Coordinates of C-alpha atoms in Angstrom, one line a residue:
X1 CA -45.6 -70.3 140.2
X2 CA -44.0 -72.8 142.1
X3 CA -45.7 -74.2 145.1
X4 CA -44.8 -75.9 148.1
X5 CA -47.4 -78.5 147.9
X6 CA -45.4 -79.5 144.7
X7 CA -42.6 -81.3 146.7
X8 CA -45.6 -83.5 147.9
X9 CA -47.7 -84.1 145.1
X10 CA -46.2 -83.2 141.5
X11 CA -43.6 -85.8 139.3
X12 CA -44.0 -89.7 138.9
X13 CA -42.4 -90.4 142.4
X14 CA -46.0 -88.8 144.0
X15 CA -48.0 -91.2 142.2
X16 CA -48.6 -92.5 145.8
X17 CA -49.3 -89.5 147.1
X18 CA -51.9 -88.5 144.9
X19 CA -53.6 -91.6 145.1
X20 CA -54.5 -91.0 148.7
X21 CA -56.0 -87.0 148.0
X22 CA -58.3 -88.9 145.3
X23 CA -59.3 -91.2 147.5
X24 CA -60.2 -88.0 149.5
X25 CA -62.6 -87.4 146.6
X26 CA -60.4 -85.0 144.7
X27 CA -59.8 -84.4 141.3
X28 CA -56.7 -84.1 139.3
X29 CA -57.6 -80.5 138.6
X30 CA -58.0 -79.6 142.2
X31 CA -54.9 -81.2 143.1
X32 CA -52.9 -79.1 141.0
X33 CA -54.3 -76.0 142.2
X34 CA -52.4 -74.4 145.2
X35 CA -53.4 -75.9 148.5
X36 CA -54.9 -74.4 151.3
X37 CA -54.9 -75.7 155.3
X38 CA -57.8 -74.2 156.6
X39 CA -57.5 -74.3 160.2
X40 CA -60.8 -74.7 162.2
X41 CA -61.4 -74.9 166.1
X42 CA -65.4 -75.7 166.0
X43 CA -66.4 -77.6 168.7
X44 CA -69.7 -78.2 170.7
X45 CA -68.0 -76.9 173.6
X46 CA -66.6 -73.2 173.6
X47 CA -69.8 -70.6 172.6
X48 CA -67.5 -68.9 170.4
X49 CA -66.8 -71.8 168.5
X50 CA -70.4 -73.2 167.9
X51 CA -70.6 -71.4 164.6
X52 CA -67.0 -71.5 163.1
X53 CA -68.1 -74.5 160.7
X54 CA -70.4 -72.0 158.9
X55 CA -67.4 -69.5 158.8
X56 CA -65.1 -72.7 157.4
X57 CA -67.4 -73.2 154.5
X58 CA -67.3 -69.3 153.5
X59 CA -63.8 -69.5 153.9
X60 CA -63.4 -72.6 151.6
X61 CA -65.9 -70.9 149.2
X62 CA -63.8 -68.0 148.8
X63 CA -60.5 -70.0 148.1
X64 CA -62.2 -72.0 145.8
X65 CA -63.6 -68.6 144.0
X66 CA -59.8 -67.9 144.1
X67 CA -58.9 -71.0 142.2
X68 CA -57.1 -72.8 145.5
X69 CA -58.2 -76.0 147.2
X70 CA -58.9 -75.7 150.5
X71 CA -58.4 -78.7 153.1
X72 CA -59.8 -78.2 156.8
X73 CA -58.1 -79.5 159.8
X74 CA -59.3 -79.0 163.6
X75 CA -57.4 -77.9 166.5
X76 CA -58.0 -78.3 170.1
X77 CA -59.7 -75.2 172.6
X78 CA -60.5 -74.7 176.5
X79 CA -63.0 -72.1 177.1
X80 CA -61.6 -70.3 179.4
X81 CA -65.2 -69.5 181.2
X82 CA -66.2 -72.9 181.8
X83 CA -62.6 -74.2 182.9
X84 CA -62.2 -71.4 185.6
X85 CA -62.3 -71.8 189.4
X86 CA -61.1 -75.5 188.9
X87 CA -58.3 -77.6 187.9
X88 CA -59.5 -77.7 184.5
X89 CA -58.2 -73.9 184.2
X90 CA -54.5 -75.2 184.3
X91 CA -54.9 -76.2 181.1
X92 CA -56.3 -73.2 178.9
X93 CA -52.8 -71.2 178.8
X94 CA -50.7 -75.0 178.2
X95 CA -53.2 -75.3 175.1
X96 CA -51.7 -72.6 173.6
X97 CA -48.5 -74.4 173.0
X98 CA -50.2 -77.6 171.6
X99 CA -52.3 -75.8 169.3
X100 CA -49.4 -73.7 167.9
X101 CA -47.5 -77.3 167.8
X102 CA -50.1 -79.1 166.1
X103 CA -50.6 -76.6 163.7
X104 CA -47.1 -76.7 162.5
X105 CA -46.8 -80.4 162.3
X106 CA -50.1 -81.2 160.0
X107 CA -49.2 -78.0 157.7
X108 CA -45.5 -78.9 157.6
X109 CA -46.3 -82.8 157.2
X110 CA -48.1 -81.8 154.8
X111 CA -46.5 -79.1 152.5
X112 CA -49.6 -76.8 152.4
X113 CA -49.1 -73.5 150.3
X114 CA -51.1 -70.9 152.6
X115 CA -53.8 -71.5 155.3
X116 CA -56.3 -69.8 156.6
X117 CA -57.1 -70.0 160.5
X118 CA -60.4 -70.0 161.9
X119 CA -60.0 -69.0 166.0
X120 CA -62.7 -67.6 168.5
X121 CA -62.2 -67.9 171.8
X122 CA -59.0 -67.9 174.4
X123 CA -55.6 -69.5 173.8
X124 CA -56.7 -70.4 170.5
X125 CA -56.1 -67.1 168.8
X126 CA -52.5 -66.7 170.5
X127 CA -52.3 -69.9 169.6
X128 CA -52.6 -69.7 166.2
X129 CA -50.6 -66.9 165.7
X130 CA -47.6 -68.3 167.1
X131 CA -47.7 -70.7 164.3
X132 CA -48.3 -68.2 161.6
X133 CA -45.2 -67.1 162.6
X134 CA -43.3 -70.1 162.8
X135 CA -44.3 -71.1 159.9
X136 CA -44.0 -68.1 157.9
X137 CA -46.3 -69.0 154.8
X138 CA -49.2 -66.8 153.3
X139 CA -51.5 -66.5 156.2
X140 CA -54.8 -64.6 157.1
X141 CA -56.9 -65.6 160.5
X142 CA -60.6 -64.9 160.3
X143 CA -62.2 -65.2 163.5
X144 CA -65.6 -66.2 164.7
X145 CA -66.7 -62.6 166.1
X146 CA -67.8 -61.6 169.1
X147 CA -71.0 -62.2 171.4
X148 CA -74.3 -59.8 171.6
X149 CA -74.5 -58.7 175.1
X150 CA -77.5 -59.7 177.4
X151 CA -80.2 -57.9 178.8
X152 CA -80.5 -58.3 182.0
X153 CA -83.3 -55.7 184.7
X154 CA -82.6 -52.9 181.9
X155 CA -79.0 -53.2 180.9
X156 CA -76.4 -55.1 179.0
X157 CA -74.9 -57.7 180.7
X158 CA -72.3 -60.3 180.1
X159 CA -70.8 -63.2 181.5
X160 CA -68.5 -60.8 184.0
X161 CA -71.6 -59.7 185.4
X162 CA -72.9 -63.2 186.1
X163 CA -69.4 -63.8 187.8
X164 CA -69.4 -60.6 190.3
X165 CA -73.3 -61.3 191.0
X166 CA -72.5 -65.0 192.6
X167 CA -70.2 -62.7 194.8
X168 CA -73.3 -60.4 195.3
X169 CA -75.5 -63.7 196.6
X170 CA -73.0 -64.6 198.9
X171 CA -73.2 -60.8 200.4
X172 CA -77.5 -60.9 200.2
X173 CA -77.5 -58.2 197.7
X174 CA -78.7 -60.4 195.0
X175 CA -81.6 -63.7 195.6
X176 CA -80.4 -66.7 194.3
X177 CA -83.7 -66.6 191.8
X178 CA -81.8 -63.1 190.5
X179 CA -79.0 -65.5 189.7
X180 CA -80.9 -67.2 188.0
X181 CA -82.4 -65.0 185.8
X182 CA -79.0 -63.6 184.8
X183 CA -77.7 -66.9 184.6
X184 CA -80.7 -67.0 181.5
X185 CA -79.7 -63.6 179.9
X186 CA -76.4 -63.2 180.2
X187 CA -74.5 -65.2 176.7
X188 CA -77.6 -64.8 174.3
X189 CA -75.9 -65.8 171.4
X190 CA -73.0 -67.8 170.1
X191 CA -69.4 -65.7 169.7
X192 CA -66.4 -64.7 171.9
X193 CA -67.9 -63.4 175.7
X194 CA -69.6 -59.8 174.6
X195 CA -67.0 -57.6 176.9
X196 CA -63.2 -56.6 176.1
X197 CA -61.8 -59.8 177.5
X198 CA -58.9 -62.0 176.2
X199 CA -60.8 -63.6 172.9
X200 CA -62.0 -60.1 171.5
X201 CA -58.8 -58.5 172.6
X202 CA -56.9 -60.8 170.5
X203 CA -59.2 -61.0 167.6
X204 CA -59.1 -56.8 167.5
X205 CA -55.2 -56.9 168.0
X206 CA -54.8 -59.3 165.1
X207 CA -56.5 -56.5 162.7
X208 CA -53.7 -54.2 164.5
X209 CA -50.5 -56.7 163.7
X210 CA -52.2 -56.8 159.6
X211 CA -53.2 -60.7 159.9
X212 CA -56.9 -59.7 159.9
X213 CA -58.9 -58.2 157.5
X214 CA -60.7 -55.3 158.6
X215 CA -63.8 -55.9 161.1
X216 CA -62.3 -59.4 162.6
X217 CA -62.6 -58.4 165.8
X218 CA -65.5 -56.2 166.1
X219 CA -68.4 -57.5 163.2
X220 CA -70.6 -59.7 165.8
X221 CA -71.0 -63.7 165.2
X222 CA -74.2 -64.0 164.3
X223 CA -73.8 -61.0 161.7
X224 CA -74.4 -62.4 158.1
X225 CA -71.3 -59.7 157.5
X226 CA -69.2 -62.1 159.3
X227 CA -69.6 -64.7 156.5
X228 CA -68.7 -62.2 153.8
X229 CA -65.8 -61.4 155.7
X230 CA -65.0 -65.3 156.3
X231 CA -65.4 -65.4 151.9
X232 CA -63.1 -62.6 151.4
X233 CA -60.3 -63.7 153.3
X234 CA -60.5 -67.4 151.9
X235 CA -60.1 -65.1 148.5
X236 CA -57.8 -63.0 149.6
X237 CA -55.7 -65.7 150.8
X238 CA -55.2 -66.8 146.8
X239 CA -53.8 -63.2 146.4
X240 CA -51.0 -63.3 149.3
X241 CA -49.9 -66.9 147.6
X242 CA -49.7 -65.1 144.7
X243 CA -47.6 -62.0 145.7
X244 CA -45.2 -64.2 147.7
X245 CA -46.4 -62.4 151.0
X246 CA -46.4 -64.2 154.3
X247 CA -46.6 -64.1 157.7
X248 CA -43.2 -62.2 158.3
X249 CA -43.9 -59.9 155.9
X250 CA -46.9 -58.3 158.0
X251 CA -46.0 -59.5 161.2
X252 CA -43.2 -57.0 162.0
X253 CA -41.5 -55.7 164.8
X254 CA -43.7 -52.7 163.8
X255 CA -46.5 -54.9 163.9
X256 CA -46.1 -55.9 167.3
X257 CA -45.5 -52.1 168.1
X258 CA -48.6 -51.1 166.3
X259 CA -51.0 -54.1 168.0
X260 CA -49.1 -52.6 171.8
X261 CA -50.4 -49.3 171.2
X262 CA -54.0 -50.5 169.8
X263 CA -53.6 -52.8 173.0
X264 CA -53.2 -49.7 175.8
X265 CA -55.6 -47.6 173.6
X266 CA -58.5 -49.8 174.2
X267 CA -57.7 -51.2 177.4
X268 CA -57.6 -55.0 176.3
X269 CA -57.2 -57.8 178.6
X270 CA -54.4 -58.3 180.4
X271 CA -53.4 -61.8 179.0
X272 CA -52.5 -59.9 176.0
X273 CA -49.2 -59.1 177.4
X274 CA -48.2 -62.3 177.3
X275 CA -49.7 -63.6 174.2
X276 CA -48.2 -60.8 172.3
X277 CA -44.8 -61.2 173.5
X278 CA -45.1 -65.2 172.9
X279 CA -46.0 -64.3 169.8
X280 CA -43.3 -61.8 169.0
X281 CA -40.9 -64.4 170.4
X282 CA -42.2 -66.7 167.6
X283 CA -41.8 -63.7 165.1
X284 CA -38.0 -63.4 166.3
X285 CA -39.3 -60.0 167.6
X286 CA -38.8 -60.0 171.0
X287 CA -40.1 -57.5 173.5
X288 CA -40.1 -57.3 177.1
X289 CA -42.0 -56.0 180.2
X290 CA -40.0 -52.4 179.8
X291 CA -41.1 -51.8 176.3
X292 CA -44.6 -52.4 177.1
X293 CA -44.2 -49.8 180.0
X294 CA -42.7 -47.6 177.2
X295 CA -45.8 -47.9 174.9
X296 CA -48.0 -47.7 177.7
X297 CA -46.7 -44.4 178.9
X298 CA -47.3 -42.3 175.5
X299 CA -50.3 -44.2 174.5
X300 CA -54.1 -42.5 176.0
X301 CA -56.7 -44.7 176.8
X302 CA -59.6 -43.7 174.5
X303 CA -62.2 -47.4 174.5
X304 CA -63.5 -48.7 178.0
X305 CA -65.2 -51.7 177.4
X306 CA -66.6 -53.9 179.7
X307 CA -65.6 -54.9 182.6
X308 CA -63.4 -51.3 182.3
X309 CA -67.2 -49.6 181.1
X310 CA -70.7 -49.8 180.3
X311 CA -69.9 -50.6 176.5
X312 CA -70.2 -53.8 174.6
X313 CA -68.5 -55.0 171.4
X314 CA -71.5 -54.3 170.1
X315 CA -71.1 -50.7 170.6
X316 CA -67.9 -50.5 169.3
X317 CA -68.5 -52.3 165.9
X318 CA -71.0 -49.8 165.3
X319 CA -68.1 -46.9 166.0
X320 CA -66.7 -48.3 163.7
X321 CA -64.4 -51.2 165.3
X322 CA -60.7 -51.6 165.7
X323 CA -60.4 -49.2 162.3
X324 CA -61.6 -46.2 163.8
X325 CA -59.1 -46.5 166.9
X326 CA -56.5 -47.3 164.7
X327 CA -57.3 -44.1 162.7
X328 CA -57.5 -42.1 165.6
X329 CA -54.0 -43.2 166.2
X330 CA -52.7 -42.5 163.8
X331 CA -54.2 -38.8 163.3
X332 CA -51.6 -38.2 166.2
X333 CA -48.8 -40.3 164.2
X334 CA -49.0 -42.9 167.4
X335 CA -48.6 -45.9 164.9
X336 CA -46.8 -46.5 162.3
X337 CA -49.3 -46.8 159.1
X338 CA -46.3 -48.1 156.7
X339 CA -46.9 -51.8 157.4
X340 CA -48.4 -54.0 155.1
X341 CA -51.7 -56.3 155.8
X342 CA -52.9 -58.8 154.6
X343 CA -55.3 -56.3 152.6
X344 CA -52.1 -56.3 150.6
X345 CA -52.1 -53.1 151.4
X346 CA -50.1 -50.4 153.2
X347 CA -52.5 -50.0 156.0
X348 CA -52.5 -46.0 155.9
X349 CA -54.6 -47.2 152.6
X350 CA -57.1 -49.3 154.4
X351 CA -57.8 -46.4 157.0
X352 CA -59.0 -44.2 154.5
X353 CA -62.1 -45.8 154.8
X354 CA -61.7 -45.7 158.7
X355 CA -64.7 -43.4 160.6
X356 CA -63.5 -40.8 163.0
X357 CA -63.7 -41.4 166.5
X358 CA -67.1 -40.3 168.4
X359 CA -65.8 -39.5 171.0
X360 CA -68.5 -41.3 172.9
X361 CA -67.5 -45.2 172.5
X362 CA -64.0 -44.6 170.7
X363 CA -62.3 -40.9 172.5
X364 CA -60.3 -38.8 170.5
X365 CA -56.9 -38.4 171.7
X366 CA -57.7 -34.7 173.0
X367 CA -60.1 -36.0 175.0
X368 CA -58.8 -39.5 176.5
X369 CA -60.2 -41.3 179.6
X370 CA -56.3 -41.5 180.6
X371 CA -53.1 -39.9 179.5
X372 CA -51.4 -43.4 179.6
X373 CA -52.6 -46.9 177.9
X374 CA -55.1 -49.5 179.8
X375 CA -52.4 -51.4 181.0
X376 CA -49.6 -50.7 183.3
X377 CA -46.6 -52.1 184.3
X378 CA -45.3 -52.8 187.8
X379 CA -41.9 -53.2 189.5
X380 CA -40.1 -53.7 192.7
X381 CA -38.5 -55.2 195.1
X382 CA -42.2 -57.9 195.5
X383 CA -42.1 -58.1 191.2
X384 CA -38.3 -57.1 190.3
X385 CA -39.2 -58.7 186.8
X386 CA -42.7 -56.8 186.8
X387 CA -46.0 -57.1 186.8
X388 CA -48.9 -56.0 184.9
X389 CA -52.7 -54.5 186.1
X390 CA -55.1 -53.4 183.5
X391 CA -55.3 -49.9 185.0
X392 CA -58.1 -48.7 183.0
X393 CA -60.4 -50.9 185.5
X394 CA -59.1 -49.9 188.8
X395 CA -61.1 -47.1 190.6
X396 CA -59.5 -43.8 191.4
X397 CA -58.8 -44.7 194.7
X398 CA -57.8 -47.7 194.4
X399 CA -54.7 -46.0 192.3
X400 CA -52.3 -45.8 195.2
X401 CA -53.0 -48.4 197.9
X402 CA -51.4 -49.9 201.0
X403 CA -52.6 -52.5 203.2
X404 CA -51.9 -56.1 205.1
X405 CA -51.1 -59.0 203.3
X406 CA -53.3 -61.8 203.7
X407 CA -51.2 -64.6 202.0
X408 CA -52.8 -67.8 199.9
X409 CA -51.2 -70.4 198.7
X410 CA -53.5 -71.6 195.7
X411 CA -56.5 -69.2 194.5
X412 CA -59.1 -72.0 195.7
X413 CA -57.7 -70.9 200.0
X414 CA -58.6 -67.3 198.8
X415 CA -62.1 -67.8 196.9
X416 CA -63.2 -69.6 200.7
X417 CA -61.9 -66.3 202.6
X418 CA -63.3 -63.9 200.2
X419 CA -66.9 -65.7 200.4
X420 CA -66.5 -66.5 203.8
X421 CA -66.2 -62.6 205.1
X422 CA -62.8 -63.1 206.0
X423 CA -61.1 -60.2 203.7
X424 CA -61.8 -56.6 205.0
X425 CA -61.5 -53.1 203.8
X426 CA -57.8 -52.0 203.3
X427 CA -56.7 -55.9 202.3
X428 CA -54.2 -56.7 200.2
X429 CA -54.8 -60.2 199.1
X430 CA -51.4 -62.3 197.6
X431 CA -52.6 -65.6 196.2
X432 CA -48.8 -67.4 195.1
X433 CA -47.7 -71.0 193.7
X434 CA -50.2 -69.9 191.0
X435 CA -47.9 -69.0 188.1
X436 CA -47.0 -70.5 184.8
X437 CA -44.7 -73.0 187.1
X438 CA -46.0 -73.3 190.4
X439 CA -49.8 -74.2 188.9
X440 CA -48.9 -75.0 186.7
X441 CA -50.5 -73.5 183.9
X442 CA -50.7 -70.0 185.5
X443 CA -54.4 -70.4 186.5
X444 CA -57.3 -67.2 185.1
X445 CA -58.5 -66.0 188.5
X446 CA -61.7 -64.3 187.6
X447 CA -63.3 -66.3 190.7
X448 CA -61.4 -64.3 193.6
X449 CA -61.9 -61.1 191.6
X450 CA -65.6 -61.5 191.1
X451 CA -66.6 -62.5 194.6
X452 CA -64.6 -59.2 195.6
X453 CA -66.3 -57.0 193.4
X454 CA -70.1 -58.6 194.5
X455 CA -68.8 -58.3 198.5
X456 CA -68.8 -54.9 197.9
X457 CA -65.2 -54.5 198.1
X458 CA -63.7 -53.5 194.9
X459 CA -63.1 -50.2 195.8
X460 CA -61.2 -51.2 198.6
X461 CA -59.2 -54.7 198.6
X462 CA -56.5 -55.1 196.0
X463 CA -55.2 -58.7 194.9
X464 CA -51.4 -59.5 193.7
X465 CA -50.6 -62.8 192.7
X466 CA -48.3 -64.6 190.4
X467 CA -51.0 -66.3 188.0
X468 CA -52.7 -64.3 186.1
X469 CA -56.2 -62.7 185.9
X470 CA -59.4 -63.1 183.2
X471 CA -59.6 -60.5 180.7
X472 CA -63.3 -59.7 182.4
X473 CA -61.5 -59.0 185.8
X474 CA -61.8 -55.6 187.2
X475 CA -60.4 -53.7 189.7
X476 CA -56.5 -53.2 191.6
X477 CA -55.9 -57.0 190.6
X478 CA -52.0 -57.1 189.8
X479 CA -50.7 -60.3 187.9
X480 CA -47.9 -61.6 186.1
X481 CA -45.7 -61.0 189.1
X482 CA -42.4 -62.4 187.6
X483 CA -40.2 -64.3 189.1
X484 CA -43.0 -66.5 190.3
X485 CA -43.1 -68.2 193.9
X486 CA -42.2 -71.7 192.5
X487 CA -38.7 -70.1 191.1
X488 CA -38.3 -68.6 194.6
X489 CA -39.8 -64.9 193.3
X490 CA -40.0 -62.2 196.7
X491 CA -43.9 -63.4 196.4
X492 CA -43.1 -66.6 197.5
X493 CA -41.7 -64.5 201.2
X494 CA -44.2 -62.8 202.1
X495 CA -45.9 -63.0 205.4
X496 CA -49.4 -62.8 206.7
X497 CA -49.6 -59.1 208.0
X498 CA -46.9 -57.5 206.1
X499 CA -47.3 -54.2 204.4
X500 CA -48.1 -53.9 200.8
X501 CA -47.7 -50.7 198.8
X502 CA -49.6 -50.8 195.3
X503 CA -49.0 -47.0 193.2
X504 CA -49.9 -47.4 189.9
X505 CA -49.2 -44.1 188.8
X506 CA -45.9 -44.8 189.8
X507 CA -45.8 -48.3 188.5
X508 CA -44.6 -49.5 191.5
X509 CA -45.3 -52.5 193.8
X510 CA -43.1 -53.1 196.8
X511 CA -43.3 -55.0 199.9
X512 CA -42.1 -53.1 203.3
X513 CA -39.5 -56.0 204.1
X514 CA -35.7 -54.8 204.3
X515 CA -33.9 -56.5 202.0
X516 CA -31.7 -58.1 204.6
X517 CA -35.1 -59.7 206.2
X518 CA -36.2 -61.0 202.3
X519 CA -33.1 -63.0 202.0
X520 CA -33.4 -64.8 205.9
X521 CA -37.0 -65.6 204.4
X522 CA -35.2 -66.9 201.4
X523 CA -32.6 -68.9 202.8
X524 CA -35.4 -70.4 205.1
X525 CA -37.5 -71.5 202.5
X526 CA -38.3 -75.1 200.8
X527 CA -39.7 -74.8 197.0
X528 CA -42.7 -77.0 197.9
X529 CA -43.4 -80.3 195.7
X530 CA -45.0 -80.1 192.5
X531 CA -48.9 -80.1 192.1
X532 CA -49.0 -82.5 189.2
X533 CA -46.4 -84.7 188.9
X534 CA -47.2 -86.7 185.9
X535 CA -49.1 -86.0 182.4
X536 CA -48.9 -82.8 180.1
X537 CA -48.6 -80.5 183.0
X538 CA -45.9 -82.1 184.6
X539 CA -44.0 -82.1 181.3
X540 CA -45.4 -78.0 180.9
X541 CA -44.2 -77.2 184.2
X542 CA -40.4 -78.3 184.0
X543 CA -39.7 -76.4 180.1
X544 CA -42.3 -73.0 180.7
X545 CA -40.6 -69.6 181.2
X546 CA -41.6 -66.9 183.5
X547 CA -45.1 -64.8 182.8
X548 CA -42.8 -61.6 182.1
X549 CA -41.3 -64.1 178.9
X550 CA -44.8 -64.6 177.9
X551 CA -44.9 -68.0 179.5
X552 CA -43.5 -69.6 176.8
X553 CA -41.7 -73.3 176.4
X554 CA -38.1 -73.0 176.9

């Protein structure tokens, strides 16, 4: 078999070349096996990626089982919980171009035949994924599983909860010593944040698009099953290379289709919009805001994990994980079982062994919590591009909502009203200049959306903006509004007082402006200067495209 690592290491002319792997420490035997980028995030920084060197040395085990050799490289990662509510949270959805960047220059600098990627938490999943498919060599991505949830006065808790109950301080609800407690309880173990947020979202979708071996989303991190699972793939990975399958292969425009439905089945975060359709960009398989309202419309929402439940990943893994939703799926012929994964398998052959749905944690179809998927697309004349809201969170009568605007430049103004007692029932709040542009770096507002829900309020302010929104938010919080203020979107127009109307079963979100009045406003109105003006942002901020283009670099 002919390998691309050849071009780098085989003939007289690589004498050189090989001189420099020995001094590496490895042997001529090893060097002519295929070789293997394994692509860890560990750091000491992000919980989910305490434990990922363990999984790198099962993964390295199993390639060498395989008869590869593997060679680790790190990537960067933001946690996305420790960055938010600052400036530091501009930076966790820019990472995700650098670390699909910097995985393509060490693997293409270096000719590897196949990798393996190791991601937890955040933009590092997406990330990685992007450069699967821009690189489009064998692939498989084992992540480093999820978080057990808390325990916290008799019931599971996560890292949402400790969010919404700083809220519930500043409204006397909760002591400060409560805090406290929670603050203790909350993340009692390493892994991804224990809720459906963006990390677990991603690491379950990736089972959906076939670049994850069965249970990569769901088996928990500090599960002894996870290193099995970490051994297989590095083994499996030897198999691909051998079959000539890569990441095009699985990563179809079925694929995509496939991981959309999983998406609106389950209710994941709503980040996952535009990761996937970075990603599908990437996989020359483009998809827009209209065909996610298309998938979301015959697609029932059957998993409501927290912050859309009382479930944790936990739960789910023990339904039986991504498998049994997928299988429940495709009882009803919603997805498309054709596709190949990287089980090297059709995958209507890996869900033989799926477990039926139930019906308590995974829903069968007949019985859905909603006839349409967890997330829903907006439009109108305030988002003529769209927006998206992860409907499976918002209360019933929250559903169809209209109320005053009170307008916020940057999400820090809003945080001090909403803590301050300034937002009332029947608000709509419209934080702008927060998008992937104005930011820059299209800011995770999980702050504002907490401190509403522990005011007491969730049932009865809404929030639009043009950033975007943690995958642990909750409630009638409306992101991605695309065009963004900074390109001179209708969200950059509107005034304190005006009239919002949210209907979500109508997926639409208007402002009550005339037309004729929105394009005075426009022609009044200065695009203000930009926030960061020098550095990695300031370069971000001129090439990013709009949120409903998955914020990708133009």
């Amino acid at each position: 078999m002919e390998l691309r690592s050849d071009r780098m290491k085989r003939g007289v002319v690589r004498a050189p070349h090989r001189s420099l792997l020995k001094a590496d420490g490895f042997t001529d035997e090893e060097i002519s096996r295929p070789l293997v980028a394994v692509v860890n995030s560990a750091n000491e920084i992000i919980p989910g990626h305490l434990e990922l060197d363990r999984i790198a040395e099962a993964v390295k085990a199993g390639i060498r089982i395989a008869g590869g050799t593997p060679l680790e490289f790190s990537t960067i990662g933001v946690c996305d919980g420790i960055a938010m509510g600052h400036e530091g949270m501009r930076y966790s959805l820019a990472s995700r171009e650098i670390i699909a960047d910097s995985v393509e220059l060490v693997v293409q600098a270096h000719a590897f035949d196949a990798m393996v990627m190791i991601p937890n938490c955040d933009k590092i999943i997406p990330g990685m994924l992007m450069a699967a498919a821009r690189l489009d060599i064998p692939t498989i991505v084992v992540s480093g599983g999820p978080m057990l949830a808390g325990k916290w006065q008799g019931r599971g808790v996560d890292l949402d909860t400790v969010f919404s109950t700083v809220g519930a301080v500043s409204a006397g609800s909760v002591s400060e010593e409560e805090l406290l407690d929670l603050e203790n309880n909350a993340c009692p173990t390493c892994g991804s944040c224990a809720g459906l947020f963006t990390a677990n979202s991603m690491n379950c979708l990736t089972e959906a698009i076939g670049l994850g071996l069965p249970g990569n989303g769901t088996i928990p991190a500090v599960y002894s099953e996870r290193i099995r699972l970490a051994k297989h793939a590095g083994m499996r990975i030897m198999e691909l290379l051998k079959r000539g399958i890569t990441a095009r292969d699985i990563l179809t425009p079925t694929a995509i289709r496939n991981a959309m439905t999983l998406d609106m089945a389950f209710g994941g975060s709503s980040n996952t919009v535009l990761h996937l359709t970075a990603i599908a960009h990437e996989a020359r398989a483009d998809i827009t805001l209209k065909d996610w309202a298309e998938v979301s419309a015959h697609t029932p929402n059957l998993v409501r994990i927290s912050p859309a439940g009382e479930h944790h990943m936990e739960d789910l893994y023990y339904a039986g994980g991504v498998q049994t939703i997928l299988g429940e799926l495709a009882r009803h012929g919603l997805i498309d079982t054709d596709v190949l994964t990287v089980t090297g398998d059709k995958l209507k052959h890996t869900l033989k062994a799926a477990r039926p749905a139930d019906g308590i944690v995974v829903r069968t179809v007949e019985d859905p919590y909603y006839p349409e998927g967890g997330l829903r697309v907006l439009t109108g004349n305030l988002a003529p591009r769209g927006a998206v809201v992860k409907q499976s969170a918002v209360p019933a009568e929250m559903r169809k909502h209209s109320g005053p605007a009170r307008v916020f430049d940057s999400e820090d103004a809003a945080s001090q009203a909403i803590l301050s007692g300034k937002i009332v029932p029947g608000d709509i709040i419209v934080i702008r200049y927060e998008g992937p542009k104005g930011g820059p770096g299209m800011r995770e507002m999980l702050g504002p959306t907490s401190a509403v829900k522990g005011m007491g309020l969730a049932g009865s302010v809404a929030l639009v903006t043009d950033g975007r929104f943690s995958g642990a938010t909750s409630g009638a919080s409306i992101g991605h509004v695309s065009p963004e203020a900074a390109e001179g979107g209708a969200i950059a127009f509107v005034e304190e007082g005006d009239t919002i109307d949210i209907d979500i079963d109508a997926g639409t979100l208007t402002v009550d402006v005339t037309d004729e009045r929105l394009a005075m406003r426009r022609r009044a109105w200065t695009p203000p200067e930009p926030r960061v003006k020098e550095g990695y942002l300031a370069r971000y901020a001129r090439f990013v495209t709009s949120a409903d283009q998955g914020a990708v670099l133009s």
